[in-house]
PDB file of C-alpha atoms in Angstrom:
ATOM      1  CA  MET A 161      54.003 -98.436  96.978  1.00 77.00           C
ATOM      2  CA  ASN A 162      56.151 -96.217  99.185  1.00 85.00           C
ATOM      3  CA  LYS A 163      56.274 -96.479 102.979  1.00 87.00           C
ATOM      4  CA  THR A 164      54.307 -93.278 103.544  1.00 89.00           C
ATOM      5  CA  LEU A 165      51.428 -94.411 101.371  1.00 90.00           C
ATOM      6  CA  PHE A 166      51.453 -97.859 102.949  1.00 92.00           C
ATOM      7  CA  ALA A 167      51.371 -96.400 106.465  1.00 92.00           C
ATOM      8  CA  GLY A 168      48.517 -94.072 105.570  1.00 90.00           C
ATOM      9  CA  LEU A 169      46.462 -96.838 103.955  1.00 92.00           C
ATOM     10  CA  LEU A 170      47.134 -99.193 106.881  1.00 93.00           C
ATOM     11  CA  ILE A 171      46.018 -96.638 109.465  1.00 92.00           C
ATOM     12  CA  THR A 172      42.939 -95.632 107.508  1.00 90.00           C
ATOM     13  CA  ILE A 173      41.797 -99.166 106.682  1.00 92.00           C
ATOM     14  CA  LEU A 174      42.285-100.369 110.256  1.00 90.00           C
ATOM     15  CA  MET A 175      40.335 -97.441 111.666  1.00 86.00           C
ATOM     16  CA  ILE A 176      37.508 -97.814 109.178  1.00 87.00           C
ATOM     17  CA  ALA A 177      37.326-101.551 109.840  1.00 88.00           C
ATOM     18  CA  ALA A 178      37.333-101.007 113.602  1.00 85.00           C
ATOM     19  CA  SER A 179      34.685 -98.319 113.287  1.00 81.00           C
ATOM     20  CA  PHE A 180      32.260-100.424 111.287  1.00 82.00           C
ATOM     21  CA  PHE A 181      32.873-103.857 112.803  1.00 85.00           C
ATOM     22  CA  GLY A 182      34.186-103.060 116.284  1.00 81.00           C
ATOM     23  CA  LYS A 183      30.695-102.775 117.732  1.00 78.00           C
ATOM     24  CA  TYR A 184      30.092-106.449 116.937  1.00 82.00           C
ATOM     25  CA  VAL A 185      32.983-107.621 119.111  1.00 81.00           C
ATOM     26  CA  TYR A 186      33.013-105.003 121.872  1.00 80.00           C
ATOM     27  CA  TRP A 187      31.070-105.997 124.963  1.00 79.00           C
ATOM     28  CA  HIS A 188      29.416-102.640 125.739  1.00 80.00           C
ATOM     29  CA  ASP A 189      26.895-100.719 123.701  1.00 81.00           C
ATOM     30  CA  LEU A 190      25.148 -97.388 124.025  1.00 81.00           C
ATOM     31  CA  ASN A 191      22.272 -98.827 126.033  1.00 80.00           C
ATOM     32  CA  GLU A 192      24.545 -99.695 128.943  1.00 79.00           C
ATOM     33  CA  HIS A 193      25.895 -97.203 131.395  1.00 78.00           C
ATOM     34  CA  LEU A 194      27.815 -97.296 134.619  1.00 80.00           C
ATOM     35  CA  GLU A 195      25.593 -96.604 137.616  1.00 79.00           C
ATOM     36  CA  VAL A 196      26.534 -95.311 141.022  1.00 81.00           C
ATOM     37  CA  SER A 197      27.317 -98.296 143.251  1.00 80.00           C
ATOM     38  CA  TYR A 198      29.139 -99.317 146.380  1.00 78.00           C
ATOM     39  CA  THR A 199      31.361-102.293 145.567  1.00 74.00           C
ATOM     40  CA  ASN A 200      33.819-103.936 147.992  1.00 74.00           C
ATOM     41  CA  GLY A 201      33.841-100.848 150.134  1.00 74.00           C
ATOM     42  CA  VAL A 202      34.536 -98.569 147.197  1.00 77.00           C
ATOM     43  CA  LEU A 203      32.071 -95.991 145.941  1.00 78.00           C
ATOM     44  CA  VAL A 204      31.897 -96.129 142.141  1.00 78.00           C
ATOM     45  CA  VAL A 205      30.669 -92.932 140.506  1.00 80.00           C
ATOM     46  CA  PRO A 206      30.907 -92.027 136.837  1.00 80.00           C
ATOM     47  CA  PRO A 207      32.884 -90.847 135.046  1.00 82.00           C
ATOM     48  CA  SER A 208      35.128 -93.861 135.362  1.00 85.00           C
ATOM     49  CA  PRO A 209      38.736 -93.765 134.144  1.00 86.00           C
ATOM     50  CA  PRO A 210      39.909 -96.429 131.688  1.00 88.00           C
ATOM     51  CA  ASN A 211      39.995 -99.904 133.195  1.00 85.00           C
ATOM     52  CA  GLY A 212      39.659-103.534 132.231  1.00 84.00           C
ATOM     53  CA  ASP A 213      35.895-103.300 131.762  1.00 85.00           C
ATOM     54  CA  TYR A 214      35.702 -99.846 130.178  1.00 85.00           C
ATOM     55  CA  LEU A 215      38.766 -99.632 127.966  1.00 88.00           C
ATOM     56  CA  PHE A 216      38.413 -95.885 127.266  1.00 89.00           C
ATOM     57  CA  GLY A 217      36.540 -95.085 130.479  1.00 87.00           C
ATOM     58  CA  THR A 218      33.093 -93.510 130.679  1.00 88.00           C
ATOM     59  CA  ASP A 219      31.687 -90.013 130.438  1.00 86.00           C
ATOM     60  CA  LYS A 220      30.078 -88.313 133.404  1.00 83.00           C
ATOM     61  CA  TYR A 221      26.755 -89.967 132.627  1.00 85.00           C
ATOM     62  CA  GLY A 222      28.364 -93.401 132.774  1.00 86.00           C
ATOM     63  CA  TYR A 223      28.235 -94.199 129.071  1.00 89.00           C
ATOM     64  CA  ASP A 224      31.164 -96.088 127.603  1.00 90.00           C
ATOM     65  CA  LEU A 225      33.429 -93.842 125.525  1.00 89.00           C
ATOM     66  CA  LEU A 226      34.613 -96.590 123.199  1.00 90.00           C
ATOM     67  CA  ALA A 227      31.027 -97.576 122.448  1.00 89.00           C
ATOM     68  CA  LYS A 228      30.240 -93.934 121.661  1.00 89.00           C
ATOM     69  CA  LEU A 229      33.282 -93.664 119.404  1.00 90.00           C
ATOM     70  CA  LEU A 230      32.266 -96.785 117.518  1.00 89.00           C
ATOM     71  CA  ASP A 231      28.723 -95.474 117.177  1.00 87.00           C
ATOM     72  CA  GLY A 232      29.772 -92.041 115.917  1.00 88.00           C
ATOM     73  CA  ALA A 233      32.439 -93.293 113.517  1.00 88.00           C
ATOM     74  CA  ARG A 234      30.001 -93.777 110.626  1.00 86.00           C
ATOM     75  CA  PHE A 235      28.956 -90.140 110.791  1.00 88.00           C
ATOM     76  CA  THR A 236      32.585 -88.982 110.931  1.00 89.00           C
ATOM     77  CA  ILE A 237      33.848 -91.209 108.148  1.00 89.00           C
ATOM     78  CA  LEU A 238      30.864 -91.208 105.812  1.00 90.00           C
ATOM     79  CA  GLY A 239      30.306 -87.481 106.323  1.00 91.00           C
ATOM     80  CA  ALA A 240      33.887 -86.507 105.491  1.00 92.00           C
ATOM     81  CA  VAL A 241      34.227 -88.963 102.600  1.00 92.00           C
ATOM     82  CA  GLY A 242      30.836 -87.996 101.204  1.00 93.00           C
ATOM     83  CA  VAL A 243      31.635 -84.270 101.233  1.00 94.00           C
ATOM     84  CA  ALA A 244      35.044 -84.864  99.643  1.00 93.00           C
ATOM     85  CA  PHE A 245      33.630 -87.144  96.959  1.00 94.00           C
ATOM     86  CA  ALA A 246      30.824 -84.734  96.031  1.00 95.00           C
ATOM     87  CA  ARG A 247      33.198 -81.772  95.959  1.00 93.00           C
ATOM     88  CA  VAL A 248      35.678 -83.517  93.687  1.00 93.00           C
ATOM     89  CA  LEU A 249      32.986 -84.997  91.439  1.00 94.00           C
ATOM     90  CA  ILE A 250      30.980 -81.802  90.903  1.00 94.00           C
ATOM     91  CA  GLY A 251      33.869 -79.367  91.203  1.00 92.00           C
ATOM     92  CA  GLY A 252      36.046 -81.549  89.013  1.00 90.00           C
ATOM     93  CA  MET A 253      33.483 -81.767  86.244  1.00 91.00           C
ATOM     94  CA  LEU A 254      32.860 -78.046  86.463  1.00 92.00           C
ATOM     95  CA  GLY A 255      36.605 -77.339  86.365  1.00 90.00           C
ATOM     96  CA  LEU A 256      37.086 -79.579  83.339  1.00 89.00           C
ATOM     97  CA  ILE A 257      34.320 -77.827  81.420  1.00 89.00           C
ATOM     98  CA  LEU A 258      35.477 -74.350  82.390  1.00 89.00           C
ATOM     99  CA  GLY A 259      39.096 -75.198  81.674  1.00 86.00           C
ATOM    100  CA  TYR A 260      38.300 -76.562  78.242  1.00 85.00           C
ATOM    101  CA  PHE A 261      35.739 -74.012  77.086  1.00 85.00           C
ATOM    102  CA  GLY A 262      36.672 -70.985  79.181  1.00 77.00           C
ATOM    103  CA  LYS A 263      38.838 -68.070  78.209  1.00 71.00           C
ATOM    104  CA  VAL A 264      42.362 -67.665  79.535  1.00 63.00           C
ATOM    105  CA  GLN A 265      42.356 -65.124  82.356  1.00 60.00           C
ATOM    106  CA  THR A 266      45.087 -62.529  81.966  1.00 57.00           C
ATOM    107  CA  ASN A 267      44.446 -60.929  85.371  1.00 55.00           C
ATOM    108  CA  ARG A 268      45.692 -57.531  84.323  1.00 54.00           C
ATOM    109  CA  GLY A 269      46.106 -54.740  86.804  1.00 54.00           C
ATOM    110  CA  GLY A 270      46.184 -57.098  89.786  1.00 54.00           C
ATOM    111  CA  ARG A 271      42.440 -57.750  89.613  1.00 58.00           C
ATOM    112  CA  PHE A 272      41.080 -60.889  91.194  1.00 56.00           C
ATOM    113  CA  THR A 273      38.999 -63.353  89.228  1.00 62.00           C
ATOM    114  CA  ILE A 274      35.671 -64.625  90.528  1.00 59.00           C
ATOM    115  CA  TRP A 275      37.390 -67.902  91.501  1.00 59.00           C
ATOM    116  CA  ASN A 276      39.989 -66.042  93.530  1.00 62.00           C
ATOM    117  CA  VAL A 277      37.215 -64.242  95.360  1.00 61.00           C
ATOM    118  CA  LEU A 278      35.227 -67.429  96.042  1.00 60.00           C
ATOM    119  CA  ASN A 279      38.332 -69.221  97.294  1.00 62.00           C
ATOM    120  CA  GLY A 280      39.008 -66.388  99.704  1.00 63.00           C
ATOM    121  CA  ILE A 281      35.692 -66.824 101.525  1.00 67.00           C
ATOM    122  CA  PRO A 282      36.200 -68.487 104.931  1.00 75.00           C
ATOM    123  CA  VAL A 283      34.026 -71.583 104.672  1.00 80.00           C
ATOM    124  CA  PHE A 284      33.907 -72.124 108.414  1.00 82.00           C
ATOM    125  CA  ILE A 285      32.290 -68.729 109.080  1.00 86.00           C
ATOM    126  CA  ILE A 286      29.624 -69.225 106.420  1.00 88.00           C
ATOM    127  CA  VAL A 287      28.717 -72.725 107.612  1.00 88.00           C
ATOM    128  CA  TRP A 288      28.523 -71.511 111.186  1.00 87.00           C
ATOM    129  CA  MET A 289      26.253 -68.591 110.269  1.00 88.00           C
ATOM    130  CA  ILE A 290      23.903 -70.875 108.350  1.00 89.00           C
ATOM    131  CA  MET A 291      23.782 -73.760 110.834  1.00 87.00           C
ATOM    132  CA  ILE A 292      23.625 -71.843 114.112  1.00 85.00           C
ATOM    133  CA  GLY A 293      20.020 -70.856 113.401  1.00 83.00           C
ATOM    134  CA  PHE A 294      18.569 -74.367 113.434  1.00 84.00           C
ATOM    135  CA  THR A 295      21.154 -76.829 114.686  1.00 85.00           C
ATOM    136  CA  MET A 296      20.287 -76.441 118.386  1.00 88.00           C
ATOM    137  CA  ASN A 297      17.701 -79.030 119.507  1.00 89.00           C
ATOM    138  CA  PRO A 298      16.422 -79.569 115.975  1.00 88.00           C
ATOM    139  CA  LYS A 299      13.191 -81.414 115.327  1.00 88.00           C
ATOM    140  CA  SER A 300      14.661 -83.117 112.262  1.00 88.00           C
ATOM    141  CA  THR A 301      16.431 -86.450 112.514  1.00 91.00           C
ATOM    142  CA  ALA A 302      20.194 -86.682 112.952  1.00 90.00           C
ATOM    143  CA  ILE A 303      20.584 -88.133 109.467  1.00 91.00           C
ATOM    144  CA  TRP A 304      18.678 -85.245 107.905  1.00 93.00           C
ATOM    145  CA  MET A 305      20.717 -82.695 109.851  1.00 92.00           C
ATOM    146  CA  THR A 306      23.893 -84.446 108.749  1.00 92.00           C
ATOM    147  CA  PHE A 307      22.727 -84.264 105.154  1.00 93.00           C
ATOM    148  CA  ILE A 308      22.036 -80.517 105.435  1.00 93.00           C
ATOM    149  CA  LEU A 309      25.445 -79.803 106.974  1.00 92.00           C
ATOM    150  CA  THR A 310      27.339 -81.888 104.432  1.00 93.00           C
ATOM    151  CA  LEU A 311      25.337 -80.358 101.578  1.00 94.00           C
ATOM    152  CA  ILE A 312      26.289 -76.845 102.677  1.00 93.00           C
ATOM    153  CA  MET A 313      29.934 -77.827 103.096  1.00 92.00           C
ATOM    154  CA  THR A 314      29.904 -79.467  99.675  1.00 93.00           C
ATOM    155  CA  ILE A 315      28.470 -76.432  97.920  1.00 92.00           C
ATOM    156  CA  LEU A 316      30.927 -74.078  99.590  1.00 90.00           C
ATOM    157  CA  GLY A 317      33.888 -76.311  98.739  1.00 88.00           C
ATOM    158  CA  ILE A 318      33.106 -76.732  95.057  1.00 90.00           C
ATOM    159  CA  PRO A 319      34.643 -73.412  93.888  1.00 88.00           C
ATOM    160  CA  SER A 320      38.107 -74.253  95.214  1.00 88.00           C
ATOM    161  CA  VAL A 321      38.091 -77.691  93.584  1.00 90.00           C
ATOM    162  CA  ALA A 322      36.747 -76.300  90.311  1.00 90.00           C
ATOM    163  CA  ALA A 323      39.382 -73.565  90.281  1.00 88.00           C
ATOM    164  CA  SER A 324      42.190 -76.060  90.824  1.00 88.00           C
ATOM    165  CA  ILE A 325      41.021 -78.397  88.052  1.00 89.00           C
ATOM    166  CA  LYS A 326      40.189 -75.508  85.724  1.00 88.00           C
ATOM    167  CA  GLU A 327      43.727 -74.175  85.952  1.00 87.00           C
ATOM    168  CA  LYS A 328      45.254 -77.547  85.065  1.00 87.00           C
ATOM    169  CA  ALA A 329      42.736 -78.271  82.308  1.00 87.00           C
ATOM    170  CA  THR A 330      43.465 -74.892  80.739  1.00 88.00           C
ATOM    171  CA  LEU A 331      47.134 -75.823  80.443  1.00 87.00           C
ATOM    172  CA  ILE A 332      46.449 -79.280  79.027  1.00 86.00           C
ATOM    173  CA  ARG A 333      44.023 -78.077  76.349  1.00 82.00           C
ATOM    174  CA  GLU A 334      46.916 -76.222  74.709  1.00 83.00           C
ATOM    175  CA  LYS A 335      49.016 -79.389  74.390  1.00 83.00           C
ATOM    176  CA  GLN A 336      49.802 -80.725  70.944  1.00 85.00           C
ATOM    177  CA  PHE A 337      47.862 -83.982  71.331  1.00 84.00           C
ATOM    178  CA  VAL A 338      44.692 -82.052  72.201  1.00 82.00           C
ATOM    179  CA  LEU A 339      45.123 -79.710  69.242  1.00 84.00           C
ATOM    180  CA  SER A 340      45.719 -82.729  67.016  1.00 84.00           C
ATOM    181  CA  ALA A 341      42.503 -84.357  68.235  1.00 80.00           C
ATOM    182  CA  LYS A 342      40.604 -81.168  67.436  1.00 80.00           C
ATOM    183  CA  SER A 343      42.130 -81.007  63.968  1.00 83.00           C
ATOM    184  CA  ILE A 344      40.825 -84.472  63.057  1.00 83.00           C
ATOM    185  CA  GLY A 345      37.313 -83.600  64.225  1.00 79.00           C
ATOM    186  CA  ALA A 346      37.118 -85.217  67.681  1.00 79.00           C
ATOM    187  CA  SER A 347      34.116 -84.017  69.663  1.00 84.00           C
ATOM    188  CA  HIS A 348      34.525 -81.832  72.716  1.00 84.00           C
ATOM    189  CA  TRP A 349      33.275 -84.602  74.992  1.00 85.00           C
ATOM    190  CA  THR A 350      35.737 -87.096  73.488  1.00 86.00           C
ATOM    191  CA  ILE A 351      38.634 -84.705  73.998  1.00 85.00           C
ATOM    192  CA  ILE A 352      37.660 -84.027  77.597  1.00 85.00           C
ATOM    193  CA  ARG A 353      37.039 -87.705  78.399  1.00 83.00           C
ATOM    194  CA  SER A 354      39.893 -89.282  76.452  1.00 85.00           C
ATOM    195  CA  HIS A 355      42.640 -86.657  76.412  1.00 83.00           C
ATOM    196  CA  ILE A 356      42.272 -84.215  79.277  1.00 85.00           C
ATOM    197  CA  PHE A 357      40.768 -86.296  82.084  1.00 86.00           C
ATOM    198  CA  PRO A 358      43.406 -89.108  81.901  1.00 86.00           C
ATOM    199  CA  HIS A 359      46.086 -86.502  82.536  1.00 83.00           C
ATOM    200  CA  LEU A 360      44.244 -85.253  85.611  1.00 84.00           C
ATOM    201  CA  LYS A 361      43.146 -88.481  87.269  1.00 84.00           C
ATOM    202  CA  GLU A 362      46.115 -88.402  89.657  1.00 85.00           C
ATOM    203  CA  ASN A 363      45.149 -84.861  90.595  1.00 86.00           C
ATOM    204  CA  PHE A 364      41.598 -86.018  91.268  1.00 89.00           C
ATOM    205  CA  THR A 365      42.844 -88.774  93.570  1.00 89.00           C
ATOM    206  CA  ILE A 366      45.107 -86.490  95.583  1.00 88.00           C
ATOM    207  CA  LEU A 367      42.445 -83.809  95.662  1.00 90.00           C
ATOM    208  CA  PHE A 368      39.906 -86.262  97.068  1.00 91.00           C
ATOM    209  CA  VAL A 369      42.209 -87.290  99.915  1.00 89.00           C
ATOM    210  CA  GLN A 370      43.060 -83.671 100.681  1.00 89.00           C
ATOM    211  CA  GLU A 371      39.377 -82.751 100.718  1.00 92.00           C
ATOM    212  CA  VAL A 372      38.721 -85.478 103.279  1.00 91.00           C
ATOM    213  CA  VAL A 373      41.372 -83.933 105.533  1.00 90.00           C
ATOM    214  CA  LEU A 374      39.950 -80.451 104.997  1.00 91.00           C
ATOM    215  CA  THR A 375      36.430 -81.638 105.778  1.00 92.00           C
ATOM    216  CA  LEU A 376      37.551 -83.334 108.977  1.00 91.00           C
ATOM    217  CA  GLY A 377      39.313 -80.118 109.971  1.00 89.00           C
ATOM    218  CA  LEU A 378      36.135 -78.174 109.285  1.00 91.00           C
ATOM    219  CA  PHE A 379      34.134 -80.586 111.442  1.00 90.00           C
ATOM    220  CA  GLY A 380      36.579 -79.874 114.248  1.00 89.00           C
ATOM    221  CA  GLN A 381      36.383 -76.093 113.848  1.00 89.00           C
ATOM    222  CA  LEU A 382      32.589 -76.176 113.938  1.00 90.00           C
ATOM    223  CA  ALA A 383      32.608 -78.432 116.996  1.00 89.00           C
ATOM    224  CA  ILE A 384      34.577 -75.841 118.958  1.00 88.00           C
ATOM    225  CA  PHE A 385      31.565 -73.562 118.467  1.00 88.00           C
ATOM    226  CA  ASN A 386      29.041 -76.298 119.310  1.00 88.00           C
ATOM    227  CA  ILE A 387      28.008 -77.053 115.732  1.00 90.00           C
ATOM    228  CA  PHE A 388      28.003 -80.845 115.646  1.00 91.00           C
ATOM    229  CA  VAL A 389      27.411 -83.235 112.773  1.00 90.00           C
ATOM    230  CA  GLY A 390      23.802 -84.411 113.038  1.00 89.00           C
ATOM    231  CA  GLY A 391      22.690 -81.501 115.195  1.00 88.00           C
ATOM    232  CA  THR A 392      23.367 -80.269 118.714  1.00 90.00           C
ATOM    233  CA  LYS A 393      21.398 -81.191 121.802  1.00 89.00           C
ATOM    234  CA  MET A 394      21.405 -78.204 124.129  1.00 88.00           C
ATOM    235  CA  LEU A 395      20.774 -78.832 127.832  1.00 87.00           C
ATOM    236  CA  PHE A 396      19.861 -76.133 130.334  1.00 86.00           C
ATOM    237  CA  ASP A 397      20.747 -75.540 133.982  1.00 78.00           C
ATOM    238  CA  PRO A 398      23.635 -75.857 133.531  1.00 81.00           C
ATOM    239  CA  ILE A 399      23.995 -75.142 129.844  1.00 85.00           C
ATOM    240  CA  GLU A 400      25.654 -78.033 128.024  1.00 86.00           C
ATOM    241  CA  TYR A 401      25.996 -78.969 124.376  1.00 89.00           C
ATOM    242  CA  MET A 402      25.787 -82.631 123.431  1.00 88.00           C
ATOM    243  CA  SER A 403      26.342 -84.408 120.156  1.00 88.00           C
ATOM    244  CA  ARG A 404      23.266 -86.287 118.889  1.00 89.00           C
ATOM    245  CA  THR A 405      25.317 -88.688 116.786  1.00 89.00           C
ATOM    246  CA  ASN A 406      28.475 -89.222 118.877  1.00 89.00           C
ATOM    247  CA  GLU A 407      30.450 -88.045 115.876  1.00 89.00           C
ATOM    248  CA  TRP A 408      34.124 -87.700 116.868  1.00 89.00           C
ATOM    249  CA  SER A 409      34.505 -83.950 116.543  1.00 88.00           C
ATOM    250  CA  GLY A 410      31.246 -83.579 118.466  1.00 88.00           C
ATOM    251  CA  LEU A 411      32.570 -85.740 121.299  1.00 89.00           C
ATOM    252  CA  ILE A 412      35.652 -83.513 121.402  1.00 89.00           C
ATOM    253  CA  GLY A 413      33.624 -80.321 121.406  1.00 87.00           C
ATOM    254  CA  GLN A 414      31.256 -81.407 124.152  1.00 86.00           C
ATOM    255  CA  ALA A 415      34.096 -82.720 126.347  1.00 85.00           C
ATOM    256  CA  ARG A 416      36.539 -79.845 126.129  1.00 80.00           C
ATOM    257  CA  SER A 417      35.501 -78.513 129.546  1.00 78.00           C
ATOM    258  CA  ASN A 418      36.593 -81.848 131.080  1.00 76.00           C
ATOM    259  CA  LEU A 419      40.220 -81.462 130.020  1.00 74.00           C
ATOM    260  CA  ASP A 420      41.551 -80.633 133.486  1.00 77.00           C
ATOM    261  CA  ILE A 421      39.289 -82.877 135.561  1.00 84.00           C
ATOM    262  CA  TYR A 422      38.543 -85.971 133.445  1.00 86.00           C
ATOM    263  CA  PRO A 423      41.153 -85.847 130.673  1.00 87.00           C
ATOM    264  CA  TRP A 424      40.322 -89.278 129.240  1.00 88.00           C
ATOM    265  CA  VAL A 425      36.851 -88.011 128.220  1.00 88.00           C
ATOM    266  CA  ILE A 426      38.462 -85.773 125.586  1.00 88.00           C
ATOM    267  CA  PHE A 427      41.763 -87.619 125.110  1.00 90.00           C
ATOM    268  CA  PHE A 428      40.384 -90.711 123.351  1.00 90.00           C
ATOM    269  CA  PRO A 429      38.024 -88.949 120.913  1.00 90.00           C
ATOM    270  CA  LEU A 430      40.779 -86.452 120.131  1.00 90.00           C
ATOM    271  CA  SER A 431      43.316 -89.237 119.589  1.00 91.00           C
ATOM    272  CA  ALA A 432      40.991 -91.139 117.249  1.00 90.00           C
ATOM    273  CA  TYR A 433      40.283 -87.944 115.349  1.00 89.00           C
ATOM    274  CA  ILE A 434      43.970 -87.021 114.967  1.00 91.00           C
ATOM    275  CA  VAL A 435      45.027 -90.534 113.948  1.00 92.00           C
ATOM    276  CA  PHE A 436      42.274 -90.664 111.335  1.00 89.00           C
ATOM    277  CA  ILE A 437      43.358 -87.314 109.868  1.00 90.00           C
ATOM    278  CA  LEU A 438      46.987 -88.443 110.002  1.00 91.00           C
ATOM    279  CA  GLY A 439      46.094 -91.551 108.009  1.00 91.00           C
ATOM    280  CA  PHE A 440      44.592 -89.532 105.173  1.00 88.00           C
ATOM    281  CA  HIS A 441      47.428 -87.015 105.330  1.00 89.00           C
ATOM    282  CA  LEU A 442      49.995 -89.799 104.894  1.00 91.00           C
ATOM    283  CA  ILE A 443      47.989 -91.161 101.957  1.00 90.00           C
ATOM    284  CA  SER A 444      48.058 -87.730 100.327  1.00 87.00           C
ATOM    285  CA  VAL A 445      51.810 -87.334 100.829  1.00 89.00           C
ATOM    286  CA  GLY A 446      52.449 -90.899  99.722  1.00 88.00           C
ATOM    287  CA  LEU A 447      50.426 -90.450  96.543  1.00 87.00           C
ATOM    288  CA  GLU A 448      52.306 -87.270  95.688  1.00 85.00           C
ATOM    289  CA  LYS A 449      55.630 -89.093  96.107  1.00 85.00           C
ATOM    290  CA  LYS A 450      54.417 -92.001  94.027  1.00 82.00           C
ATOM    291  CA  TYR A 451      53.199 -89.838  91.145  1.00 79.00           C
ATOM    292  CA  GLN A 452      56.321 -87.650  91.201  1.00 76.00           C
ATOM    293  CA  LYS A 453      58.494 -90.759  90.951  1.00 73.00           C
ATOM    294  CA  GLN A 454      56.271 -92.184  88.227  1.00 70.00           C
ATOM    295  CA  PHE A 455      56.342 -89.024  86.106  1.00 66.00           C
ATOM    296  CA  ALA A 456      60.100 -88.608  86.621  1.00 63.00           C
ATOM    297  CA  LYS A 457      60.571 -92.153  85.338  1.00 59.00           C
ATOM    298  CA  TYR A 458      58.501 -91.451  82.224  1.00 53.00           C
ATOM    299  CA  SER A 459      60.389 -88.250  81.493  1.00 50.00           C
ATOM    300  CA  HIS A 460      63.703 -90.106  81.389  1.00 44.00           C
ATOM    301  CA  ILE A 461      62.256 -92.592  78.928  1.00 40.00           C
TER     302      ILE A 461
END
């Protein structure tokens, strides 16, 4: 294991562990909030900056930021991992089938294939146009709204994954060992399962990690336009947009107006978000280095 992969795995595992188990050891939860008080001659008014009692400070309503981060972590992590897994699973299977059975595209005259066209569609714009109609103050539960958002993101991400796998599968199906398997009567399913997929499993692994990073980035883009995972709670007079799930990108989106006045309100969610993405990015880079070294070793043999 190289240092990059180790660092990425360490960061990711620690953050996932803290996200799922941190709430059992941290002394504040979402039901507690800092109230206005007059203590030792000092007027205490939320939001409170980080201190010994509130490690990440509080928001303007007095709720502990660390407790909110711990609460929203499951939506951030499970949402991104779920979208990536579904994309790679469905898109990968589709790409394998298309790569094995499909015709080789010659792309004459500079024409784009259907996959090129689908990959050129900006996913963020489409998700925003679909979700903006019913994500504000929805009547559905946060879990159901999360499922709808992740389902849309999964469907829109499948073409790019399928195209990537299809291209590689098309090259492998022309290899001598695949042609030999065909000549002795191996079934299509056996060839795909036993001869093509084993040569692509490293690609599937890297693709999964990259899709997690892409999904997290998409969460962040949507949050800038008040589309939060689990739905958006819209307040009036003054107009404010709140995350229903405390998902990390939602906490960033709802706090961006506090950057100049209460910077810690956006700093800690943004830091957690960036570190989490960095962890998966390092895993992706580390895996690529590992597989390149592994394949280079085999080629010398």
